[in-house]
CSV table of C-alpha atoms in Angstrom, one decimal:
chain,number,residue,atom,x,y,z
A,1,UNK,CA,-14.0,27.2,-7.2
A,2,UNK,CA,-15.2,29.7,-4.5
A,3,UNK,CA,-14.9,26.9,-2.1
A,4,UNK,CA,-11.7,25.1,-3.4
A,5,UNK,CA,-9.9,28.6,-3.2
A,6,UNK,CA,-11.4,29.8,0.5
A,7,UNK,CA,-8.5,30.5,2.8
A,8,UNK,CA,-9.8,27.8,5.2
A,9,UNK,CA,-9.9,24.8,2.9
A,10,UNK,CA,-6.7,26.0,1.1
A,11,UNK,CA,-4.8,25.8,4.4
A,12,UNK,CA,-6.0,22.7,5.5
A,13,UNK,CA,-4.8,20.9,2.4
A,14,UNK,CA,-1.5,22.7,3.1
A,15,UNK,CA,-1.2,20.8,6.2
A,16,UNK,CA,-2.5,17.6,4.6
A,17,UNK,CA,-0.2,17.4,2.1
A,18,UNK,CA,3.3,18.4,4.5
A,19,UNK,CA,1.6,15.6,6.5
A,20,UNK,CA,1.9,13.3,3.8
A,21,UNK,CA,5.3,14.4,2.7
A,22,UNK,CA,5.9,12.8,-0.4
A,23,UNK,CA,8.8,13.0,-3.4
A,24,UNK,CA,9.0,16.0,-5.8
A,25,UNK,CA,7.2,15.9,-8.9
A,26,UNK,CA,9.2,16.8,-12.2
A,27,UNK,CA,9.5,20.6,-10.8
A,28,UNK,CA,12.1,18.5,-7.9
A,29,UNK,CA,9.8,21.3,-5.8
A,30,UNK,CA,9.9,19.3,-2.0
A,31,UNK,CA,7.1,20.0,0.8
A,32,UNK,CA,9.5,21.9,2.7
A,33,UNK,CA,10.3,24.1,0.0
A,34,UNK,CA,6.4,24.9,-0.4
A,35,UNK,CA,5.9,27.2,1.8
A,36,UNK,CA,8.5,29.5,0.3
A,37,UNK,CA,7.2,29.0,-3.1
A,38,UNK,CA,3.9,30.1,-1.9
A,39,UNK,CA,4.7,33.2,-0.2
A,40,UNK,CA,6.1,34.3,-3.7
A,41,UNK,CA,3.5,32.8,-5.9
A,42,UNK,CA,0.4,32.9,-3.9
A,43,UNK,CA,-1.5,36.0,-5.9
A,44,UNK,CA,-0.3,34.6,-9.3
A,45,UNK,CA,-1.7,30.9,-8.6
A,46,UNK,CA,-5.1,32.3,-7.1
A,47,UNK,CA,-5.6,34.3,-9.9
A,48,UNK,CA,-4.7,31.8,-12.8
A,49,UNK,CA,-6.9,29.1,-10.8
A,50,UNK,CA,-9.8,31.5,-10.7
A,51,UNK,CA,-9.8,32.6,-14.1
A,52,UNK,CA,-9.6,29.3,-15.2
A,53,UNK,CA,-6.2,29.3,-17.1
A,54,UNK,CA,-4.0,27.3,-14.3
A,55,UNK,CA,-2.1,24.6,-16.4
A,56,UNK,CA,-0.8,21.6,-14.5
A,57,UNK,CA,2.7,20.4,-15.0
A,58,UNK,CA,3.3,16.8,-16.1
A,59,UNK,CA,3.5,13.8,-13.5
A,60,UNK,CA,6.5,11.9,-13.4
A,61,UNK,CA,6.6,8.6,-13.8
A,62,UNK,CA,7.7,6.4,-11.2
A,63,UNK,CA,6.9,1.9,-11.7
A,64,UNK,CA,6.6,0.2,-8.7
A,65,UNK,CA,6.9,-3.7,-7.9
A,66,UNK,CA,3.1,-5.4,-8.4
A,67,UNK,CA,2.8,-7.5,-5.3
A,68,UNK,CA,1.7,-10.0,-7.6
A,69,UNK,CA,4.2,-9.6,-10.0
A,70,UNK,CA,4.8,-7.2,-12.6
A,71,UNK,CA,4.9,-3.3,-12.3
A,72,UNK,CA,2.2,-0.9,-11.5
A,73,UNK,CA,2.9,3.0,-13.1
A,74,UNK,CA,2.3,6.0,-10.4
A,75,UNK,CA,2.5,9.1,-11.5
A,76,UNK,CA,3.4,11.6,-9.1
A,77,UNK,CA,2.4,15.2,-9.4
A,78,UNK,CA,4.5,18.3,-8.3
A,79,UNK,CA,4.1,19.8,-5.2
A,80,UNK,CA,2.0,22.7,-6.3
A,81,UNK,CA,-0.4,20.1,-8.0
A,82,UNK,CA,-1.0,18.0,-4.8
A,83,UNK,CA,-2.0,21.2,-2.9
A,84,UNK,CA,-4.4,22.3,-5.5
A,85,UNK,CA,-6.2,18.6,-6.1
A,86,UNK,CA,-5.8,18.1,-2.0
A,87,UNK,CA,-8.3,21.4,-1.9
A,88,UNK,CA,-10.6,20.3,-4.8
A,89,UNK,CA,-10.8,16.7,-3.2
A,90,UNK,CA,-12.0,18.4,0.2
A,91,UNK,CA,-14.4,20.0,-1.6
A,92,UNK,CA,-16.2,17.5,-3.5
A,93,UNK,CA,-15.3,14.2,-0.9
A,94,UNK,CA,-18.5,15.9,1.2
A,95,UNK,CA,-20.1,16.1,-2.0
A,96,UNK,CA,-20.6,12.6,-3.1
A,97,UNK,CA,-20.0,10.4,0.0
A,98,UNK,CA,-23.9,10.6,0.1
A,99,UNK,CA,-23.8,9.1,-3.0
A,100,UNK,CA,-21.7,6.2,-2.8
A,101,UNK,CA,-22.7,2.8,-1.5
A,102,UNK,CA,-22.4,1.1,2.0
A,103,UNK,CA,-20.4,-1.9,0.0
A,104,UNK,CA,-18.0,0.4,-1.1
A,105,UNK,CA,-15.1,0.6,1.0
A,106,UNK,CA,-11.8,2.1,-0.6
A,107,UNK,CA,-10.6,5.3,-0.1
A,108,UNK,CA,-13.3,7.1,1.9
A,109,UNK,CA,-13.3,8.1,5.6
A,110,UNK,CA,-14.7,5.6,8.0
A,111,UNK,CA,-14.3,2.8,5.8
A,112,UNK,CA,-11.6,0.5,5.7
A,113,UNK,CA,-9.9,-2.9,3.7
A,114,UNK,CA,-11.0,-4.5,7.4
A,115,UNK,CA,-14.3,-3.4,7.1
A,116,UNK,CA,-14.8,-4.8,3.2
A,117,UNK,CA,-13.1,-8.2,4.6
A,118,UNK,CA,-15.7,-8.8,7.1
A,119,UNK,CA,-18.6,-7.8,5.3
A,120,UNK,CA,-17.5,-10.6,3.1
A,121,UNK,CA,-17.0,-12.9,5.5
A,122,UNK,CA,-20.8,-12.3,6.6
A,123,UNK,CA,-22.3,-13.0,3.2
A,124,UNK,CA,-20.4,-16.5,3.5
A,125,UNK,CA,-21.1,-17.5,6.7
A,126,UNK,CA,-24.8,-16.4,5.3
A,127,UNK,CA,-24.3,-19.1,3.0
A,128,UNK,CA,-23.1,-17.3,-0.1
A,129,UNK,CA,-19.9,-20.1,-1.1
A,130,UNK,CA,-19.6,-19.0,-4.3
A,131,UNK,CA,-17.6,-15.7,-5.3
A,132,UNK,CA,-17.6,-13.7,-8.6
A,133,UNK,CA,-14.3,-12.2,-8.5
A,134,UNK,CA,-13.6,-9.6,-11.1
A,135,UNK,CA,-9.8,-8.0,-12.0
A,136,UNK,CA,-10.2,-5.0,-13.7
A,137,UNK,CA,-7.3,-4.8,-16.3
A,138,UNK,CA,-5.0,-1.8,-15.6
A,139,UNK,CA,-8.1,0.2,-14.3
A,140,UNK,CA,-6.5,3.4,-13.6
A,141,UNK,CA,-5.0,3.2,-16.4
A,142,UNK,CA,-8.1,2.5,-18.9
A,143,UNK,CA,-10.6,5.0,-17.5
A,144,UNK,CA,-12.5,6.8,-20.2
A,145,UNK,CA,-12.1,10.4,-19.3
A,146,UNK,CA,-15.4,11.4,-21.4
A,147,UNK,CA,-17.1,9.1,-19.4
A,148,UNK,CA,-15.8,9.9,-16.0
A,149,UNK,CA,-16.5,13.9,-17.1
A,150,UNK,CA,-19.7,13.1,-17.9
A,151,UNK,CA,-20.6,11.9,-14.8
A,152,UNK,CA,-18.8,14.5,-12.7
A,153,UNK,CA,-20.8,17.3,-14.9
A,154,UNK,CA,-24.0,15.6,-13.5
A,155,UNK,CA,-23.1,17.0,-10.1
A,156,UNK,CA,-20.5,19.6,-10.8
A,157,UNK,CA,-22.1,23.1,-12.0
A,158,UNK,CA,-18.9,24.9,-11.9
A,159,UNK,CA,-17.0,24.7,-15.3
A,160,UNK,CA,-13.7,26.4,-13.8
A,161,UNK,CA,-13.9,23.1,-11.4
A,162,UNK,CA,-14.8,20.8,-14.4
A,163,UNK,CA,-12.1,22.2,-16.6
A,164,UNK,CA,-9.5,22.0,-13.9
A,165,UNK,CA,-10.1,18.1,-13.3
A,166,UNK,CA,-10.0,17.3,-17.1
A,167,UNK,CA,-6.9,19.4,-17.2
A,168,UNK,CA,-5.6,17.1,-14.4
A,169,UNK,CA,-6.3,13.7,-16.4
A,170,UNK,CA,-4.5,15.2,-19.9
A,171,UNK,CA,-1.5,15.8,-17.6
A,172,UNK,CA,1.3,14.6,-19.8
A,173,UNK,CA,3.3,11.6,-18.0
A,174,UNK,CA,7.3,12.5,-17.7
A,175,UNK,CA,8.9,8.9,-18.7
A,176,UNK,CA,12.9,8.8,-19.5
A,177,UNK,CA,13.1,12.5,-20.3
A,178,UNK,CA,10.1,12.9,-22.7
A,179,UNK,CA,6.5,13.7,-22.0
A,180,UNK,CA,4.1,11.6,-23.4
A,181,UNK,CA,0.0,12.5,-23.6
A,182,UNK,CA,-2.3,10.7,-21.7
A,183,UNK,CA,-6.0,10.5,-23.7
A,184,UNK,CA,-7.2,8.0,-21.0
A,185,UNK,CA,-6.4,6.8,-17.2
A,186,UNK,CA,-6.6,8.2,-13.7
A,187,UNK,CA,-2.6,8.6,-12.7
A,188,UNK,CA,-2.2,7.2,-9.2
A,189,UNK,CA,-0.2,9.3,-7.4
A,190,UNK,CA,-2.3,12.3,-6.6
A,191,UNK,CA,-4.8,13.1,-4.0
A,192,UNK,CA,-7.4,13.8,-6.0
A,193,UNK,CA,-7.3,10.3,-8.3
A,194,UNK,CA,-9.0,8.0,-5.5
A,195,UNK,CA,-12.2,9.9,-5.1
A,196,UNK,CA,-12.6,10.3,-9.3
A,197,UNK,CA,-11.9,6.5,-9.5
A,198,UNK,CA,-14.7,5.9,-7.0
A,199,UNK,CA,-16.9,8.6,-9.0
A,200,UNK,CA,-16.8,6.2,-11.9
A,201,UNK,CA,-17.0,2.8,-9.9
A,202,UNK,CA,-20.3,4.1,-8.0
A,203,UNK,CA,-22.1,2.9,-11.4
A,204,UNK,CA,-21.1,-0.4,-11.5
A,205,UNK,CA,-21.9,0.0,-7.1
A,206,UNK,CA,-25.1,1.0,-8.1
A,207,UNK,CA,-26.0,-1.4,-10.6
A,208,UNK,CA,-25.5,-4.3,-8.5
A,209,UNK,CA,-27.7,-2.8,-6.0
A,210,UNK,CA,-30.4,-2.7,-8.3
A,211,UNK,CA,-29.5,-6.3,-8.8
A,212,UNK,CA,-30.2,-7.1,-5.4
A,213,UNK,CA,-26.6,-8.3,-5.0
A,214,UNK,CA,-23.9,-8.8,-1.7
A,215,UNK,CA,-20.8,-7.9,-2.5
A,216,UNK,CA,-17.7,-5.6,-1.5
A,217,UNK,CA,-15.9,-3.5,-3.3
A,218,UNK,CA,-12.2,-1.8,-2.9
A,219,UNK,CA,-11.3,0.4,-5.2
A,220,UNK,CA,-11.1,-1.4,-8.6
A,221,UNK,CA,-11.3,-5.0,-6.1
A,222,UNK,CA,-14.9,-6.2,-6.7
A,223,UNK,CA,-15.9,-9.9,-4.8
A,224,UNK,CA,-19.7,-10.2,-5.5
A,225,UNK,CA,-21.0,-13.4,-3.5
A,226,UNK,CA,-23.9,-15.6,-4.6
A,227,UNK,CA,-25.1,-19.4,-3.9
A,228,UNK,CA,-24.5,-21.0,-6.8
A,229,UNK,CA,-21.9,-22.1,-9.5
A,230,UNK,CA,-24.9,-20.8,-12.2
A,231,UNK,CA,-25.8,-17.9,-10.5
A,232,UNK,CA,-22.0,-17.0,-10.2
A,233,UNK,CA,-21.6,-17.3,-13.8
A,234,UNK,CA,-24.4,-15.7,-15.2
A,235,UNK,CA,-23.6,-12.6,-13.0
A,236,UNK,CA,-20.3,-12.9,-14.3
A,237,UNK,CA,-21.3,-12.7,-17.9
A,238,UNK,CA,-23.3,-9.7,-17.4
A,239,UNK,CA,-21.4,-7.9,-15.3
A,240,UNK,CA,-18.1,-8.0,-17.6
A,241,UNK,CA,-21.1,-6.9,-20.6
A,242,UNK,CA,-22.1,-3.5,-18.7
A,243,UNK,CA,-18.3,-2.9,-17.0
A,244,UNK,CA,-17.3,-2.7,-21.1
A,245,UNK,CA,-19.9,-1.3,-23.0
A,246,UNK,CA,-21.3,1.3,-20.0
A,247,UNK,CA,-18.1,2.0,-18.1
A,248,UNK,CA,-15.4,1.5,-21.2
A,249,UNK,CA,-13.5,-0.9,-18.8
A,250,UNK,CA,-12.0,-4.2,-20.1
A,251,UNK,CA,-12.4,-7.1,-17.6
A,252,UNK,CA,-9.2,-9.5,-17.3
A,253,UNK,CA,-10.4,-12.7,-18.3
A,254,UNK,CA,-7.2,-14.4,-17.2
A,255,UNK,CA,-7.1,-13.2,-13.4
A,256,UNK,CA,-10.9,-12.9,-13.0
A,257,UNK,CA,-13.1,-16.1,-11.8
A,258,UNK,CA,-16.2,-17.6,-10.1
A,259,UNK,CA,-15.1,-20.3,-7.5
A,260,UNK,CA,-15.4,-21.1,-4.1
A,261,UNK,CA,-14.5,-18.7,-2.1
A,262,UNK,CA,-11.5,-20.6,-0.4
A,263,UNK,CA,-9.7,-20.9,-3.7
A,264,UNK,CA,-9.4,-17.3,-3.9
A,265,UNK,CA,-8.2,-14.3,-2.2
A,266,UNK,CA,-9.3,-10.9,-1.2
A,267,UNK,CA,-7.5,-8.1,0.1
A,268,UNK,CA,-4.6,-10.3,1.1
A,269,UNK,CA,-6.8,-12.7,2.8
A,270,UNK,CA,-8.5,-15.7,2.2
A,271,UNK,CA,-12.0,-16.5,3.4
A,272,UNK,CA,-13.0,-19.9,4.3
A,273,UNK,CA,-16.5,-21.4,3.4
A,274,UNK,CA,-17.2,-21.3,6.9
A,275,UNK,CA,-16.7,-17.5,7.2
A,276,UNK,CA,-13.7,-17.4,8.6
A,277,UNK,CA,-10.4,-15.2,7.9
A,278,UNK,CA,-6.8,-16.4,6.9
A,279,UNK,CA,-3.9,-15.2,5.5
A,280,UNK,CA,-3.8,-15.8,2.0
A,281,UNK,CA,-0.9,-18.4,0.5
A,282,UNK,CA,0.0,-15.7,-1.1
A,283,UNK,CA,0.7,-13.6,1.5
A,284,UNK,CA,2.5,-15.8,3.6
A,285,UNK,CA,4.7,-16.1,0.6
A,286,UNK,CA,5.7,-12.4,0.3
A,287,UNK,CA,6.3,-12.5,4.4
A,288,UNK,CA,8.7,-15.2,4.0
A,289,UNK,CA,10.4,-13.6,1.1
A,290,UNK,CA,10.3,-10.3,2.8
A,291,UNK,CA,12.0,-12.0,5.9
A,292,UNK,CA,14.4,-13.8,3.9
A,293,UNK,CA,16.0,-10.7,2.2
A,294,UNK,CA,16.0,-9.2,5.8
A,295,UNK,CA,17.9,-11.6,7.5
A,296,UNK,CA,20.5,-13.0,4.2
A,297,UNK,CA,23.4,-13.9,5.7
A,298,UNK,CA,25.9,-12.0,3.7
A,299,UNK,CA,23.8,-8.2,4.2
A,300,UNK,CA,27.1,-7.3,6.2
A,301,UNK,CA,24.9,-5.2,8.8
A,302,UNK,CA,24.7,-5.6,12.7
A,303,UNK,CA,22.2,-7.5,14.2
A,304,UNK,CA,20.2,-4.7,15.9
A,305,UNK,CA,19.8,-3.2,12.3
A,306,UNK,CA,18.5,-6.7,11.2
A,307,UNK,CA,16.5,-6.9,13.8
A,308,UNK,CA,15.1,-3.5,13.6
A,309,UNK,CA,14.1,-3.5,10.2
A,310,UNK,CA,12.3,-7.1,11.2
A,311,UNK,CA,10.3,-5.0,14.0
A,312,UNK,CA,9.3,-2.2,11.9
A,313,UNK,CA,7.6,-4.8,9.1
A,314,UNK,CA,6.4,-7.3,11.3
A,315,UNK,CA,4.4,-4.6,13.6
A,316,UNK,CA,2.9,-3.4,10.5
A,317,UNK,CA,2.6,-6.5,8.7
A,318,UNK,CA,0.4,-8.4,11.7
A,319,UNK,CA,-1.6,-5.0,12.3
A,320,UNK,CA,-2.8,-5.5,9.1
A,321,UNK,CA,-3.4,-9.6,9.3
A,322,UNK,CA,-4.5,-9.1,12.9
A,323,UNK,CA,-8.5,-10.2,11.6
A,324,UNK,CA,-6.9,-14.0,10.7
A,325,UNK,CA,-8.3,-17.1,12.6
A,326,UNK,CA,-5.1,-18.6,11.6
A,327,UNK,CA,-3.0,-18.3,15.1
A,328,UNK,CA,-0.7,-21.9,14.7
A,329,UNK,CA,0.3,-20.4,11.3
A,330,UNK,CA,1.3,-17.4,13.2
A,331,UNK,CA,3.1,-19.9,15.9
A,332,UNK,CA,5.0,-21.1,13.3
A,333,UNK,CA,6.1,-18.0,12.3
A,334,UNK,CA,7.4,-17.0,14.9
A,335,UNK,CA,8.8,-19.9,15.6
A,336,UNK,CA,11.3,-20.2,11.8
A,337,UNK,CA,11.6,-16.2,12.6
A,338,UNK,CA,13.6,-16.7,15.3
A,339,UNK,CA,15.6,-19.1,14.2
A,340,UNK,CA,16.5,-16.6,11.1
A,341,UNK,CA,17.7,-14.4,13.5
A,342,UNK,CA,19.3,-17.5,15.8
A,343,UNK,CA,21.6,-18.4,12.5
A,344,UNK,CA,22.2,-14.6,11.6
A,345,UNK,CA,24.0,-14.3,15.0
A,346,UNK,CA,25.7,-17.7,14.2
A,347,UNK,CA,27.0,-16.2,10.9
A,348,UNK,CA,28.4,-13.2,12.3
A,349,UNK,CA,30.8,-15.4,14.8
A,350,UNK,CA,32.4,-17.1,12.3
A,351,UNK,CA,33.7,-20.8,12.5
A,352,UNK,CA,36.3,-22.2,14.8
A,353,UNK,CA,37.8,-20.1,17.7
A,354,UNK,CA,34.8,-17.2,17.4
A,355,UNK,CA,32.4,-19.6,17.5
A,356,UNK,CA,33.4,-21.3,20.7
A,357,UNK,CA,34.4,-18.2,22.5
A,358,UNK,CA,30.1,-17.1,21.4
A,359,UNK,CA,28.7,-20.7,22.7
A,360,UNK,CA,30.5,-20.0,25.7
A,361,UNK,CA,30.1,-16.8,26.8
A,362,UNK,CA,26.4,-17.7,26.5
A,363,UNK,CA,26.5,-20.5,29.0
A,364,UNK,CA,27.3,-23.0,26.6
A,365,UNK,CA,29.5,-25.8,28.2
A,366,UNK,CA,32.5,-25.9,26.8
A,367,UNK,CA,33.1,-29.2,25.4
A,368,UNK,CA,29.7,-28.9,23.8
A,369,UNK,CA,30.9,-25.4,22.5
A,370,UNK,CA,33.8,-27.1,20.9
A,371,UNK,CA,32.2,-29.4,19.4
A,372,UNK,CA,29.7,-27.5,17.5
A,373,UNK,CA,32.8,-25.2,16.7
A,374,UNK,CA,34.3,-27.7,15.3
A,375,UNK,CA,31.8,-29.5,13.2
A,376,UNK,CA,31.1,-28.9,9.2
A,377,UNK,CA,27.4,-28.3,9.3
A,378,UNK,CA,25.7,-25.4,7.4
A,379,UNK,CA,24.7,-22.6,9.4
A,380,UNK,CA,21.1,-23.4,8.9
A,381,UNK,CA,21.0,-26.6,10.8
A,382,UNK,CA,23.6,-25.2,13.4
A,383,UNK,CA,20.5,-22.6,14.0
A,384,UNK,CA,18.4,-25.5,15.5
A,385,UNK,CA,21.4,-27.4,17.6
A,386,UNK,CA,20.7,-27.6,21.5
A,387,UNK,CA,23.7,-25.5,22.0
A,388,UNK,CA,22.3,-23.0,20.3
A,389,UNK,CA,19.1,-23.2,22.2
A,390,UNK,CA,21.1,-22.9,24.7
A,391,UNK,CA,23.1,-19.7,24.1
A,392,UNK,CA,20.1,-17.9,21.9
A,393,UNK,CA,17.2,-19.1,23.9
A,394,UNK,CA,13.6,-17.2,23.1
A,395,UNK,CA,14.3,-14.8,25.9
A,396,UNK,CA,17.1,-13.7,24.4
A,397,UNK,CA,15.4,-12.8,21.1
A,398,UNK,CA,13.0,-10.8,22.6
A,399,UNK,CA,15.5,-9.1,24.7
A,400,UNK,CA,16.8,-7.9,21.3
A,401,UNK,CA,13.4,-6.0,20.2
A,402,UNK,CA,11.9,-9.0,17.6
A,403,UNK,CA,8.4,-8.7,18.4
A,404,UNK,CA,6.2,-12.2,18.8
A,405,UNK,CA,3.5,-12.0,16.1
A,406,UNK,CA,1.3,-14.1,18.2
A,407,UNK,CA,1.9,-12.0,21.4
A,408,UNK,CA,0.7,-8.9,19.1
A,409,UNK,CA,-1.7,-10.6,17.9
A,410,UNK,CA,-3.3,-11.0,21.2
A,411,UNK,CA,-2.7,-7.4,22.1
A,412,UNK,CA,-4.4,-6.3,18.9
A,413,UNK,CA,-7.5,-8.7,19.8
A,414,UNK,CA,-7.8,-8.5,23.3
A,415,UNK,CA,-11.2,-10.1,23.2
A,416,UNK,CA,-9.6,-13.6,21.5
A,417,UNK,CA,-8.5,-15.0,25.3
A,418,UNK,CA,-5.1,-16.7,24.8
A,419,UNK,CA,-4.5,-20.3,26.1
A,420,UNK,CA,-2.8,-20.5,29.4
A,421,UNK,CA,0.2,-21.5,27.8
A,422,UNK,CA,1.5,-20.2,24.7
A,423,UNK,CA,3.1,-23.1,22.1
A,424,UNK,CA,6.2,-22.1,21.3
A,425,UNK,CA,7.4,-25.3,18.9
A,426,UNK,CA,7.2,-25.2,15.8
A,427,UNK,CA,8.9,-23.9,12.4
A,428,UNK,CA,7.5,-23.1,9.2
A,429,UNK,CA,8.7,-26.6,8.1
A,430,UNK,CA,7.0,-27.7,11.3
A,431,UNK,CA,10.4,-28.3,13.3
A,432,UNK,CA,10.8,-26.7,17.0
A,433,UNK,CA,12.5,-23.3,17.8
């Protein structure tokens, strides 16, 4: 407790935590309110976190969309409570990064989803086809706190520190006005919850070491690789044995599996039986649905807003896809993108008169502007007509700040020499644009 209360450490999770900014907790304290609470509070909150008497406040609840489906439960602490587990978790990350695997890659510095992806992608291009993929059911949810205490006393001499953390699990959960008590789970939400899931999940890391297994783990996302159908299952069998009776964690049956590795995902990818990385159907799916609701033709807003918001998630959605062999899939992208944007425009003209006077001003000849104006076809297939081509050519997307996902691409793997002539045909239905 020394160490979590030193001035040092206690201003550097200060800074951490106004860097990560953040909603209020059920306090409706903000970061930029903490500093003021502080200077009031400071000798008070010291003291009671010393003695050992601090009491947490409740999380509150907030239920976010599952990309998957469904809804995942976060329970965000108050502003106080983040600064205090910020400290404790830069006390005891140094601790026990020593003590967790090479294979586990969520949440710790240096390590990365990237990293976990490629790792697997070695163990198949090793010839390991097969994957045991394990879904833990609600894990954060179901963690055993006597369990996870337990394991933290091994390494943890300071009861102050050990009383604080258990403190932090019981943390009632503000739902709808009431506060109900939590008896199990790790609330996600705080900074301290990634590092005490990890605690527990380095027993299940170190038993498949003494295994003599390859695998990769992400947080509660474990992909264990072997040769064999057989092999696959038996590890399956006695894996989801020791993950219920040692770690009091309940395997989902439904969502876990041992197949080929191309028939399932990981991390948002797929990974091929030769080793190679692409984007999984799934994801493609929530792209194209993300893009969609972007560009809906009746959103009302102007087209550098639509177009803005398109930047923003495509920038961060291909930095994240950036390891994927699959660049025509990208082409193709880019390809029905543009055309969203193409028929956006369209929409805004309106038919007849505004139409023609658009089609025209953008070099469109006339007769050929009238006629489109003129016609009854949906604004869709007017989208892919020459004279749009024409007036909304790819040069004048770009102009308006829609970044190319295979240009990015490119720039993001400098080392993957381009052809010397980018394909630009192409939808996602396989038409040109």
């Amino acid at each position: 407790m020394a160490a979590v209360l030193d001035r040092d450490n206690l201003n550097r999770a200060y800074r951490q935590v106004k860097a990560n900014k953040g909603a209020p907790g059920v306090d409706g304290l903000t970061v930029r309110e903490l500093a003021g609470w502080i200077t009031t509070h400071k000798e008070s909150l010291l003291a009671a976190l010393a003695a050992g008497t601090y009491e947490p406040q409740p999380v509150r609840a907030v239920d976010i969309d599952k990309p998957g489906g469904g809804k995942r439960r976060l329970g965000i602490p108050a502003v106080v409570d983040r600064l205090i587990q910020q400290a404790i978790l830069q006390v005891l990350q140094p601790l026990y990064e020593p003590k967790f695997t090479t294979s586990s890659y969520g949440f710790r510095p240096g390590k990365s989803a990237h990293q976990a992806l490629q790792a697997g992608a070695a163990y198949v291009a090793q010839g390991r086809r097969i994957v045991v993929d394990i879904d833990l059911s609600n894990f954060f949810d179901r963690v055993c706190h006597d369990k996870l205490m337990g394991l933290l006393a091994k390494d943890i001499g300071d009861k102050v520190v050990l009383k604080l953390i258990r403190r932090y699990l019981e943390a009632g959960m503000f739902v709808g006005g009431l506060v109900s008590e939590r008896t199990q789970g790790v609330p996600q939400g705080g900074p301290l919850s990634p590092l005490l899931s990890n605690v527990l999940l380095n027993e299940l890391d170190w038993e498949l070491e003494r295994r003599g297994h390859r695998y990769c783990r992400y947080a509660d996302d474990c992909n264990i690789y072997v040769k064999s159908e057989k092999a696959g299952a038996r590890v399956m069998q006695t894996l989801t044995r020791y993950l219920e009776e040692r770690l009091k964690l309940k395997v989902n049956s439904d969502k876990s599996a041992v197949a080929a590795v191309g028939e399932r995902k990981f991390l948002g990818y797929r990974i091929t039986d030769t080793g190679t990385l692409l984007v999984s159907p799934q994801s493609l799916a929530r792209l194209q649905a993300r893009i969609q609701a972007i560009t809906r033709r009746n959103r009302g807003d102007s087209l550098e807003t639509v177009v803005g918001e398109l930047r923003s998630y495509l920038l961060g959605w291909i930095g994240y896809y950036r390891l994927t062999d699959g660049i025509d899939r990208l082409r193709l992208l880019d390809s029905w993108i543009r055309r969203k944007v193409r028929c956006y425009r369209l929409k805004q003209t309106r038919r007849g008169k505004g139409l023609v006077r658009f089609l025209k001003a953008q070099g469109v000849h006339p007769l050929r502007a009238r006629k489109l104006g003129s016609s009854g076809i949906g604004w869709w297939r007017m989208s892919r007509t020459p004279q749009a081509s024409i007036a909304m050519p790819n040069s004048w997307v770009t102009g308006l700040g829609l970044p190319s996902l295979v240009n990015r691409y490119y720039e993001l793997n400098p080392f993957r020499k381009p052809p010397d002539t980018l394909s630009m045909s192409g939808g996602v239905g396989g038409r040109r644009g």
